[in-house]
Tab-separated table of C-alpha atoms and ligand atoms in Angstrom:
chain	number	residue	atom	x	y	z
F	1	UNK	CA	0.000	0.000	0.000
F	2	UNK	CA	1.370	3.373	-0.989
F	3	UNK	CA	0.520	6.201	1.425
F	4	UNK	CA	-0.215	9.712	0.176
F	5	UNK	CA	3.116	10.819	1.604
F	6	UNK	CA	4.996	8.099	-0.313
F	7	UNK	CA	3.038	8.928	-3.445
F	8	UNK	CA	3.915	12.614	-3.164
F	9	UNK	CA	7.582	11.775	-2.657
F	10	UNK	CA	7.586	9.646	-5.821
F	11	UNK	CA	5.739	12.319	-7.808
F	12	UNK	CA	8.079	15.062	-6.560
F	13	UNK	CA	11.168	13.005	-7.451
F	14	UNK	CA	9.859	12.261	-10.935
F	15	UNK	CA	8.608	15.738	-11.854
F	16	UNK	CA	11.485	17.702	-10.311
F	17	UNK	CA	14.047	15.560	-12.184
F	18	UNK	CA	15.915	17.303	-15.026
F	19	UNK	CA	15.288	15.242	-18.156
F	20	UNK	CA	14.689	16.975	-21.493
F	21	UNK	CA	14.382	14.796	-24.591
F	22	UNK	CA	17.650	12.948	-25.210
F	23	UNK	CA	18.914	13.696	-21.686
F	24	UNK	CA	16.732	11.346	-19.639
F	25	UNK	CA	19.519	10.040	-17.363
F	26	UNK	CA	18.233	11.466	-14.062
F	27	UNK	CA	14.744	10.050	-14.686
F	28	UNK	CA	16.165	6.694	-15.736
F	29	UNK	CA	18.030	6.559	-12.415
F	30	UNK	CA	14.768	7.100	-10.497
F	31	UNK	CA	12.923	4.423	-12.485
F	32	UNK	CA	15.823	2.010	-12.012
F	33	UNK	CA	15.733	2.715	-8.265
F	34	UNK	CA	11.954	2.130	-8.100
F	35	UNK	CA	11.699	-0.942	-10.334
F	36	UNK	CA	14.948	-2.888	-9.769
F	37	UNK	CA	13.921	-4.180	-6.320
F	38	UNK	CA	10.664	-5.647	-7.645
F	39	UNK	CA	11.576	-6.602	-11.251
F	40	UNK	CA	12.884	-9.952	-12.488
F	41	UNK	CA	15.446	-8.209	-14.705
F	42	UNK	CA	16.250	-4.656	-15.819
F	43	UNK	CA	18.140	-3.628	-18.959
F	44	UNK	CA	18.437	-0.724	-21.391
F	45	UNK	CA	18.104	-0.847	-25.164
F	46	UNK	CA	20.521	0.786	-27.577
F	47	UNK	CA	18.738	4.150	-27.519
F	48	UNK	CA	18.415	4.377	-23.724
F	49	UNK	CA	14.926	3.187	-22.813
F	50	UNK	CA	14.801	1.248	-19.533
F	51	UNK	CA	13.138	-2.153	-19.867
F	52	UNK	CA	12.088	-3.899	-16.643
F	53	UNK	CA	10.827	-7.473	-16.984
F	54	UNK	CA	8.300	-8.880	-14.508
F	55	UNK	CA	7.925	-12.647	-14.725
F	56	UNK	CA	4.449	-13.947	-13.966
F	57	UNK	CA	2.827	-17.372	-14.133
F	58	UNK	CA	3.455	-17.734	-17.899
F	59	UNK	CA	6.122	-16.642	-20.353
F	60	UNK	CA	3.520	-15.554	-22.917
F	61	UNK	CA	1.696	-13.367	-23.583
F	62	UNK	CA	4.176	-10.536	-23.409
F	63	UNK	CA	2.434	-7.429	-22.114
F	64	UNK	CA	4.291	-4.183	-22.762
F	65	UNK	CA	3.569	-1.183	-20.543
F	66	UNK	CA	5.175	2.093	-21.539
F	67	UNK	CA	5.523	5.678	-20.353
F	68	UNK	CA	8.057	8.233	-21.545
F	69	UNK	CA	10.806	9.731	-19.426
F	70	UNK	CA	11.612	12.833	-21.479
F	71	UNK	CA	10.098	16.252	-20.892
F	72	UNK	CA	9.932	19.308	-23.102
F	73	UNK	CA	13.137	21.289	-22.911
F	74	UNK	CA	15.690	23.333	-24.782
F	75	UNK	CA	19.308	22.945	-25.862
F	76	UNK	CA	22.034	25.594	-25.975
F	77	UNK	CA	22.646	26.503	-29.627
F	78	UNK	CA	25.262	29.248	-29.138
F	79	UNK	CA	26.401	31.902	-26.718
F	80	UNK	CA	26.400	35.509	-27.922
F	81	UNK	CA	29.443	37.732	-27.395
F	82	UNK	CA	27.509	39.426	-24.576
F	83	UNK	CA	26.933	36.082	-22.823
F	84	UNK	CA	23.280	35.442	-23.721
F	85	UNK	CA	22.211	31.894	-24.730
F	86	UNK	CA	20.366	31.211	-27.978
F	87	UNK	CA	18.576	27.883	-27.961
F	88	UNK	CA	17.027	25.013	-29.928
F	89	UNK	CA	13.644	23.775	-28.659
F	90	UNK	CA	13.221	20.077	-27.792
F	91	UNK	CA	9.570	19.077	-28.264
F	92	UNK	CA	6.380	20.962	-29.102
F	93	UNK	CA	6.529	24.303	-27.314
F	94	UNK	CA	4.048	27.117	-27.716
F	95	UNK	CA	6.152	30.267	-28.183
F	96	UNK	CA	4.118	32.102	-25.542
F	97	UNK	CA	4.956	29.430	-22.953
F	98	UNK	CA	8.676	30.017	-23.435
F	99	UNK	CA	8.856	33.691	-22.601
F	100	UNK	CA	9.721	35.172	-19.203
F	101	UNK	CA	10.295	31.788	-17.540
F	102	UNK	CA	13.013	30.336	-15.327
F	103	UNK	CA	15.206	27.545	-16.708
F	104	UNK	CA	17.952	25.251	-15.473
F	105	UNK	CA	20.923	24.641	-17.772
F	106	UNK	CA	22.792	21.443	-16.887
F	107	UNK	CA	26.495	22.096	-17.561
F	108	UNK	CA	29.684	20.174	-16.944
F	109	UNK	CA	30.240	22.471	-13.931
F	110	UNK	CA	26.763	21.904	-12.500
F	111	UNK	CA	23.357	23.572	-12.800
F	112	UNK	CA	22.958	27.184	-13.895
F	113	UNK	CA	19.722	29.186	-13.569
F	114	UNK	CA	18.600	31.527	-16.315
F	115	UNK	CA	15.519	33.322	-17.614
F	116	UNK	CA	14.032	33.966	-21.027
F	117	UNK	CA	14.159	37.747	-20.945
F	118	UNK	CA	11.257	39.827	-22.185
F	119	UNK	CA	11.569	43.392	-23.466
F	120	UNK	CA	10.221	45.941	-21.023
F	121	UNK	CA	6.751	47.302	-21.742
F	122	UNK	CA	8.060	50.805	-21.036
F	123	UNK	CA	9.892	50.936	-24.343
F	124	UNK	CA	7.241	49.279	-26.512
F	125	UNK	CA	4.968	50.976	-28.980
F	126	UNK	CA	1.260	50.458	-28.396
F	127	UNK	CA	0.940	48.045	-31.327
F	128	UNK	CA	4.059	46.060	-30.297
F	129	UNK	CA	2.447	45.381	-26.900
F	130	UNK	CA	-0.243	43.253	-28.526
F	131	UNK	CA	2.189	41.278	-30.667
F	132	UNK	CA	3.296	37.716	-29.878
F	133	UNK	CA	6.909	36.927	-29.069
F	134	UNK	CA	8.650	34.562	-31.487
F	135	UNK	CA	11.063	31.873	-30.312
F	136	UNK	CA	13.742	32.941	-32.817
F	137	UNK	CA	14.036	36.260	-31.021
F	138	UNK	CA	14.292	34.745	-27.546
F	139	UNK	CA	17.421	34.233	-25.477
F	140	UNK	CA	18.337	33.097	-21.977
F	141	UNK	CA	20.025	35.464	-19.545
F	142	UNK	CA	22.162	33.606	-16.990
F	143	UNK	CA	23.777	36.732	-15.587
F	144	UNK	CA	27.029	36.174	-17.509
F	145	UNK	CA	29.016	39.232	-18.589
F	146	UNK	CA	30.423	37.747	-21.820
F	147	UNK	CA	30.674	34.537	-23.821
F	148	UNK	CA	33.946	33.798	-22.104
F	149	UNK	CA	32.362	34.287	-18.681
F	150	UNK	CA	29.478	31.937	-19.623
F	151	UNK	CA	31.856	29.301	-20.971
F	152	UNK	CA	34.721	29.427	-18.531
F	153	UNK	CA	33.167	30.430	-15.230
F	154	UNK	CA	29.703	28.880	-15.625
F	155	UNK	CA	30.754	25.936	-17.829
F	156	UNK	CA	28.022	26.435	-20.459
F	157	UNK	CA	28.604	24.876	-23.899
F	158	UNK	CA	26.598	24.296	-27.075
F	159	UNK	CA	24.498	21.132	-26.698
F	160	UNK	CA	23.886	21.534	-22.967
F	161	UNK	CA	20.306	20.522	-22.042
F	162	UNK	CA	17.902	23.043	-20.513
F	163	UNK	CA	14.807	22.123	-18.480
F	164	UNK	CA	11.996	24.275	-17.069
F	165	UNK	CA	12.608	25.438	-13.505
F	166	UNK	CA	9.421	24.538	-11.638
F	167	UNK	CA	8.887	22.657	-8.386
F	168	UNK	CA	6.297	20.025	-7.472
F	169	UNK	CA	3.597	21.601	-5.292
F	170	UNK	CA	0.443	19.969	-3.852
F	171	UNK	CA	-2.689	22.079	-4.403
F	172	UNK	CA	-6.067	21.941	-2.652
F	173	UNK	CA	-4.727	19.962	0.306
F	174	UNK	CA	-3.064	17.349	-1.927
F	175	UNK	CA	-6.070	16.454	-4.029
F	176	UNK	CA	-4.406	18.097	-7.009
F	177	UNK	CA	-0.764	18.475	-7.907
F	178	UNK	CA	1.077	21.242	-9.729
F	179	UNK	CA	4.402	20.480	-11.463
F	180	UNK	CA	6.325	20.589	-14.695
F	181	UNK	CA	6.763	17.426	-16.772
F	182	UNK	CA	3.552	15.586	-15.869
F	183	UNK	CA	3.917	14.666	-19.527
F	184	UNK	CA	4.878	11.918	-18.965
F	185	UNK	CA	6.253	11.504	-15.471
F	186	UNK	CA	2.652	10.886	-14.392
F	187	UNK	CA	2.693	7.837	-16.693
F	188	UNK	CA	5.882	6.592	-15.035
F	189	UNK	CA	4.246	7.024	-11.617
F	190	UNK	CA	1.132	5.124	-12.712
F	191	UNK	CA	3.287	2.330	-14.154
F	192	UNK	CA	5.283	2.099	-10.900
F	193	UNK	CA	2.134	1.944	-8.737
F	194	UNK	CA	0.536	-0.666	-11.019
F	195	UNK	CA	3.647	-2.876	-10.840
F	196	UNK	CA	3.777	-2.624	-7.044
F	197	UNK	CA	0.129	-3.668	-6.998
F	198	UNK	CA	0.783	-6.591	-9.378
F	199	UNK	CA	3.778	-7.737	-7.294
F	200	UNK	CA	1.705	-7.785	-4.095
F	201	UNK	CA	-0.955	-10.204	-5.358
F	202	UNK	CA	-1.227	-13.553	-7.140
F	203	UNK	CA	1.243	-13.933	-10.033
F	204	UNK	CA	-0.114	-12.306	-13.207
F	205	UNK	CA	-0.793	-14.803	-16.045
F	206	UNK	CA	1.784	-13.287	-18.424
F	207	UNK	CA	5.176	-11.582	-18.571
F	208	UNK	CA	5.140	-7.813	-18.197
F	209	UNK	CA	7.759	-5.574	-19.789
F	210	UNK	CA	7.569	-2.136	-18.186
F	211	UNK	CA	9.352	0.267	-20.474
F	212	UNK	CA	10.409	3.802	-19.547
F	213	UNK	CA	10.990	5.233	-23.000
F	214	UNK	CA	13.274	7.996	-24.266
F	215	UNK	CA	12.747	10.715	-26.897
F	216	UNK	CA	8.959	10.567	-27.174
F	217	UNK	CA	8.532	14.299	-27.658
F	218	UNK	CA	10.544	14.391	-30.889
F	219	UNK	CA	8.761	11.540	-32.673
F	220	UNK	CA	8.206	8.476	-30.454
F	221	UNK	CA	11.770	7.308	-31.036
F	222	UNK	CA	12.411	5.284	-27.871
F	223	UNK	CA	9.143	3.378	-28.167
F	224	UNK	CA	10.110	2.258	-31.659
F	225	UNK	CA	13.332	0.511	-30.611
F	226	UNK	CA	12.080	-0.805	-27.271
F	227	UNK	CA	8.844	-2.249	-28.704
F	228	UNK	CA	10.863	-4.060	-31.344
F	229	UNK	CA	13.212	-5.362	-28.646
F	230	UNK	CA	10.387	-6.592	-26.387
F	231	UNK	CA	8.398	-8.260	-29.175
F	232	UNK	CA	5.094	-7.511	-27.454
F	233	UNK	CA	1.860	-9.463	-27.865
F	234	UNK	CA	-0.235	-6.624	-26.452
F	235	UNK	CA	0.538	-3.046	-25.437
F	236	UNK	CA	-0.648	-0.451	-22.953
F	237	UNK	CA	0.806	3.027	-23.158
F	238	UNK	CA	0.292	5.385	-20.232
F	239	UNK	CA	0.290	9.115	-20.941
F	240	UNK	CA	-0.762	12.485	-19.684
F	241	UNK	CA	-4.106	13.257	-21.269
F	242	UNK	CA	-5.543	16.554	-22.400
F	243	UNK	CA	-8.067	17.955	-19.931
F	244	UNK	CA	-10.757	20.109	-21.526
F	245	UNK	CA	-12.209	21.534	-18.327
F	246	UNK	CA	-10.938	25.092	-17.951
F	247	UNK	CA	-11.878	28.453	-19.479
F	248	UNK	CA	-11.037	28.823	-23.146
F	249	UNK	CA	-10.949	25.138	-24.129
F	250	UNK	CA	-14.000	23.464	-25.663
F	251	UNK	CA	-15.464	19.968	-25.416
F	252	UNK	CA	-14.837	19.612	-29.136
F	253	UNK	CA	-11.110	20.046	-28.538
F	254	UNK	CA	-10.793	17.672	-25.542
F	255	UNK	CA	-13.354	15.802	-23.456
F	256	UNK	CA	-11.462	14.637	-20.348
F	257	UNK	CA	-11.916	16.406	-16.995
F	258	UNK	CA	-9.442	16.126	-14.140
F	259	UNK	CA	-10.665	14.221	-11.091
F	260	UNK	CA	-13.135	12.129	-13.080
F	261	UNK	CA	-10.918	9.118	-13.765
F	262	UNK	CA	-8.358	7.924	-16.287
F	263	UNK	CA	-9.256	8.274	-19.966
F	264	UNK	CA	-8.679	6.166	-23.035
F	265	UNK	CA	-7.858	7.829	-26.326
F	266	UNK	CA	-10.323	6.685	-28.993
F	267	UNK	CA	-8.464	8.715	-31.603
F	268	UNK	CA	-5.364	10.850	-31.828
F	269	UNK	CA	-3.280	11.785	-34.817
F	270	UNK	CA	-0.815	8.916	-34.223
F	271	UNK	CA	-3.084	5.950	-33.493
F	272	UNK	CA	-6.440	4.211	-33.338
F	273	UNK	CA	-6.656	1.713	-30.472
F	274	UNK	CA	-7.431	-1.929	-31.151
F	275	UNK	CA	-11.224	-2.233	-30.890
F	276	UNK	CA	-11.351	-5.467	-28.897
F	277	UNK	CA	-8.728	-4.221	-26.454
F	278	UNK	CA	-10.641	-0.929	-26.147
F	279	UNK	CA	-13.859	-2.777	-25.271
F	280	UNK	CA	-11.958	-5.082	-22.916
F	281	UNK	CA	-10.546	-2.137	-20.968
F	282	UNK	CA	-14.015	-0.572	-20.779
F	283	UNK	CA	-15.415	-3.848	-19.374
F	284	UNK	CA	-12.605	-4.243	-16.837
F	285	UNK	CA	-13.104	-0.670	-15.614
F	286	UNK	CA	-16.842	-1.265	-15.163
F	287	UNK	CA	-16.273	-4.583	-13.392
F	288	UNK	CA	-13.695	-3.040	-11.026
F	289	UNK	CA	-15.837	0.102	-10.505
F	290	UNK	CA	-13.075	2.400	-11.792
F	291	UNK	CA	-14.327	5.640	-13.402
F	292	UNK	CA	-13.299	5.891	-17.047
F	293	UNK	CA	-13.419	8.743	-19.547
F	294	UNK	CA	-12.901	8.970	-23.298
F	295	UNK	CA	-11.046	11.420	-25.452
F	296	UNK	CA	-11.220	11.894	-29.216
F	297	UNK	CA	-8.359	14.226	-30.088
F	298	UNK	CA	-7.576	15.582	-33.531
F	299	UNK	CA	-3.894	16.129	-32.757
F	300	UNK	CA	-1.456	14.487	-30.291
F	301	UNK	CA	1.034	11.646	-30.784
F	302	UNK	CA	2.009	8.982	-28.261
F	303	UNK	CA	4.197	5.898	-27.877
F	304	UNK	CA	1.297	3.446	-28.291
F	305	UNK	CA	1.501	4.210	-32.013
F	306	UNK	CA	4.947	2.596	-32.196
F	307	UNK	CA	3.886	-0.314	-29.986
F	308	UNK	CA	0.929	-1.239	-32.176
F	309	UNK	CA	3.040	-1.380	-35.322
F	310	UNK	CA	6.226	-2.958	-33.979
F	311	UNK	CA	7.229	-6.066	-35.929
F	312	UNK	CA	3.960	-7.633	-37.231
F	313	UNK	CA	1.753	-5.403	-35.059
F	314	UNK	CA	0.114	-5.790	-31.632
F	315	UNK	CA	-3.220	-4.627	-30.158
F	316	UNK	CA	-2.458	-1.475	-28.182
F	317	UNK	CA	-4.246	1.221	-26.260
F	318	UNK	CA	-3.386	4.537	-24.636
F	319	UNK	CA	-4.568	5.146	-21.066
F	320	UNK	CA	-4.241	8.759	-19.958
F	321	UNK	CA	-4.255	10.766	-16.747
F	322	UNK	CA	-6.150	13.998	-17.520
F	323	UNK	CA	-3.767	16.948	-17.347
F	324	UNK	CA	-4.345	20.699	-17.557
F	325	UNK	CA	-1.874	23.041	-19.302
F	326	UNK	CA	0.360	20.400	-20.922
F	327	UNK	CA	3.676	21.423	-22.427
F	328	UNK	CA	4.370	24.299	-20.082
F	329	UNK	CA	6.206	25.016	-16.830
F	330	UNK	CA	3.081	24.413	-14.759
F	331	UNK	CA	0.554	21.624	-15.303
F	332	UNK	CA	-2.080	20.173	-12.978
F	333	UNK	CA	-3.300	16.613	-12.368
F	334	UNK	CA	-5.642	15.075	-9.778
F	335	UNK	CA	-4.431	12.507	-7.229
F	336	UNK	CA	-7.469	10.258	-7.634
F	337	UNK	CA	-6.870	9.982	-11.365
F	338	UNK	CA	-3.320	8.725	-10.766
F	339	UNK	CA	-4.544	6.110	-8.268
F	340	UNK	CA	-7.434	5.020	-10.487
F	341	UNK	CA	-5.231	4.782	-13.573
F	342	UNK	CA	-2.820	2.510	-11.677
F	343	UNK	CA	-5.726	0.390	-10.457
F	344	UNK	CA	-7.046	0.079	-13.998
F	345	UNK	CA	-3.683	-0.894	-15.501
F	346	UNK	CA	-3.142	-3.552	-12.824
F	347	UNK	CA	-6.687	-4.910	-13.237
F	348	UNK	CA	-6.265	-5.174	-17.015
F	349	UNK	CA	-2.849	-6.873	-16.755
F	350	UNK	CA	-4.213	-9.407	-14.253
F	351	UNK	CA	-6.801	-10.496	-16.827
F	352	UNK	CA	-4.437	-10.766	-19.828
F	353	UNK	CA	-3.936	-14.542	-19.893
F	354	UNK	CA	-3.038	-16.357	-23.101
F	355	UNK	CA	-6.658	-17.218	-24.050
F	356	UNK	CA	-7.783	-13.636	-23.555
F	357	UNK	CA	-4.887	-12.188	-25.514
F	358	UNK	CA	-5.437	-14.721	-28.292
F	359	UNK	CA	-9.039	-13.551	-28.495
F	360	UNK	CA	-8.024	-9.877	-28.453
F	361	UNK	CA	-5.450	-10.506	-31.192
F	362	UNK	CA	-8.000	-12.163	-33.504
F	363	UNK	CA	-9.769	-10.240	-36.268
F	364	UNK	CA	-13.086	-11.107	-37.877
W	401	CO	CO1	3.632	12.683	-23.569
């Protein structure tokens, strides 16, 4: 049993960790720490995804669970003569989310804090005040006096990864949580809780491969190699969903609401879930009295898309924890949704025996 205090410690560790796309090391270390004591074996693939195997009562079917370790970030492109950093974005940023924020640059000399400076309103023409800021014009100010100062004293170099500076904070007495990187550290938390649950009961009738993937935000790259490596029979991806429950977003754009249960994606621009697996998950949720929501998104991409078309293909589904304000320094999730998503994943895995998976893998 995981107490709220233990849960918050895990969530704080995962979301506070510095891990932009391609630089997932600190997150991998946390997942290794959490899963090694309960896994049958832990390895990494050639791109860096962490694959933890959990032996159950049978070798097949192979159930792959996945959640991605990387978060949206930046990379140092160059340092100007005056000591300002120009950057490359890593992942799908909205330009307006980049401006006037705090960042942490991880250098060979340690962490450096900086901010994306914004021109003072005092010197702006009236029409310029209404204009949007473009990423090409942005820079990070670390307080350096020159390029040499930034390089030699602070240790900053081209290629250094930059993550949002934002700290895990419980809201509303702990019923909701504010942090950066819920996308997809919340999926890693759900996967961890589900595996603890599975380890505490009867052996599951399959082998589970819990994969913490790399480089999702730049095109689902880690899921491609790790799914091929695992050779899954059936796949469950766990993601941060898109909540559509705050001012300015419509039910036509996103249908999930935070606090009302995990959601399954019925459509996103990367994948359609397997229909039998979709119906199976709906039935399991009803049977276990776990609230379940649905989301039909026009955009979005997620690792399940690579899982379902690895090798000869495998039925796959994406289970999401509704999240407000994705892809920014500050996003919000609900505690109950995390707990219910973990319950749902564990309940589904417990029922994936070879007969069931054979039935789910069949097509009329
Ligand atoms: Co994601």
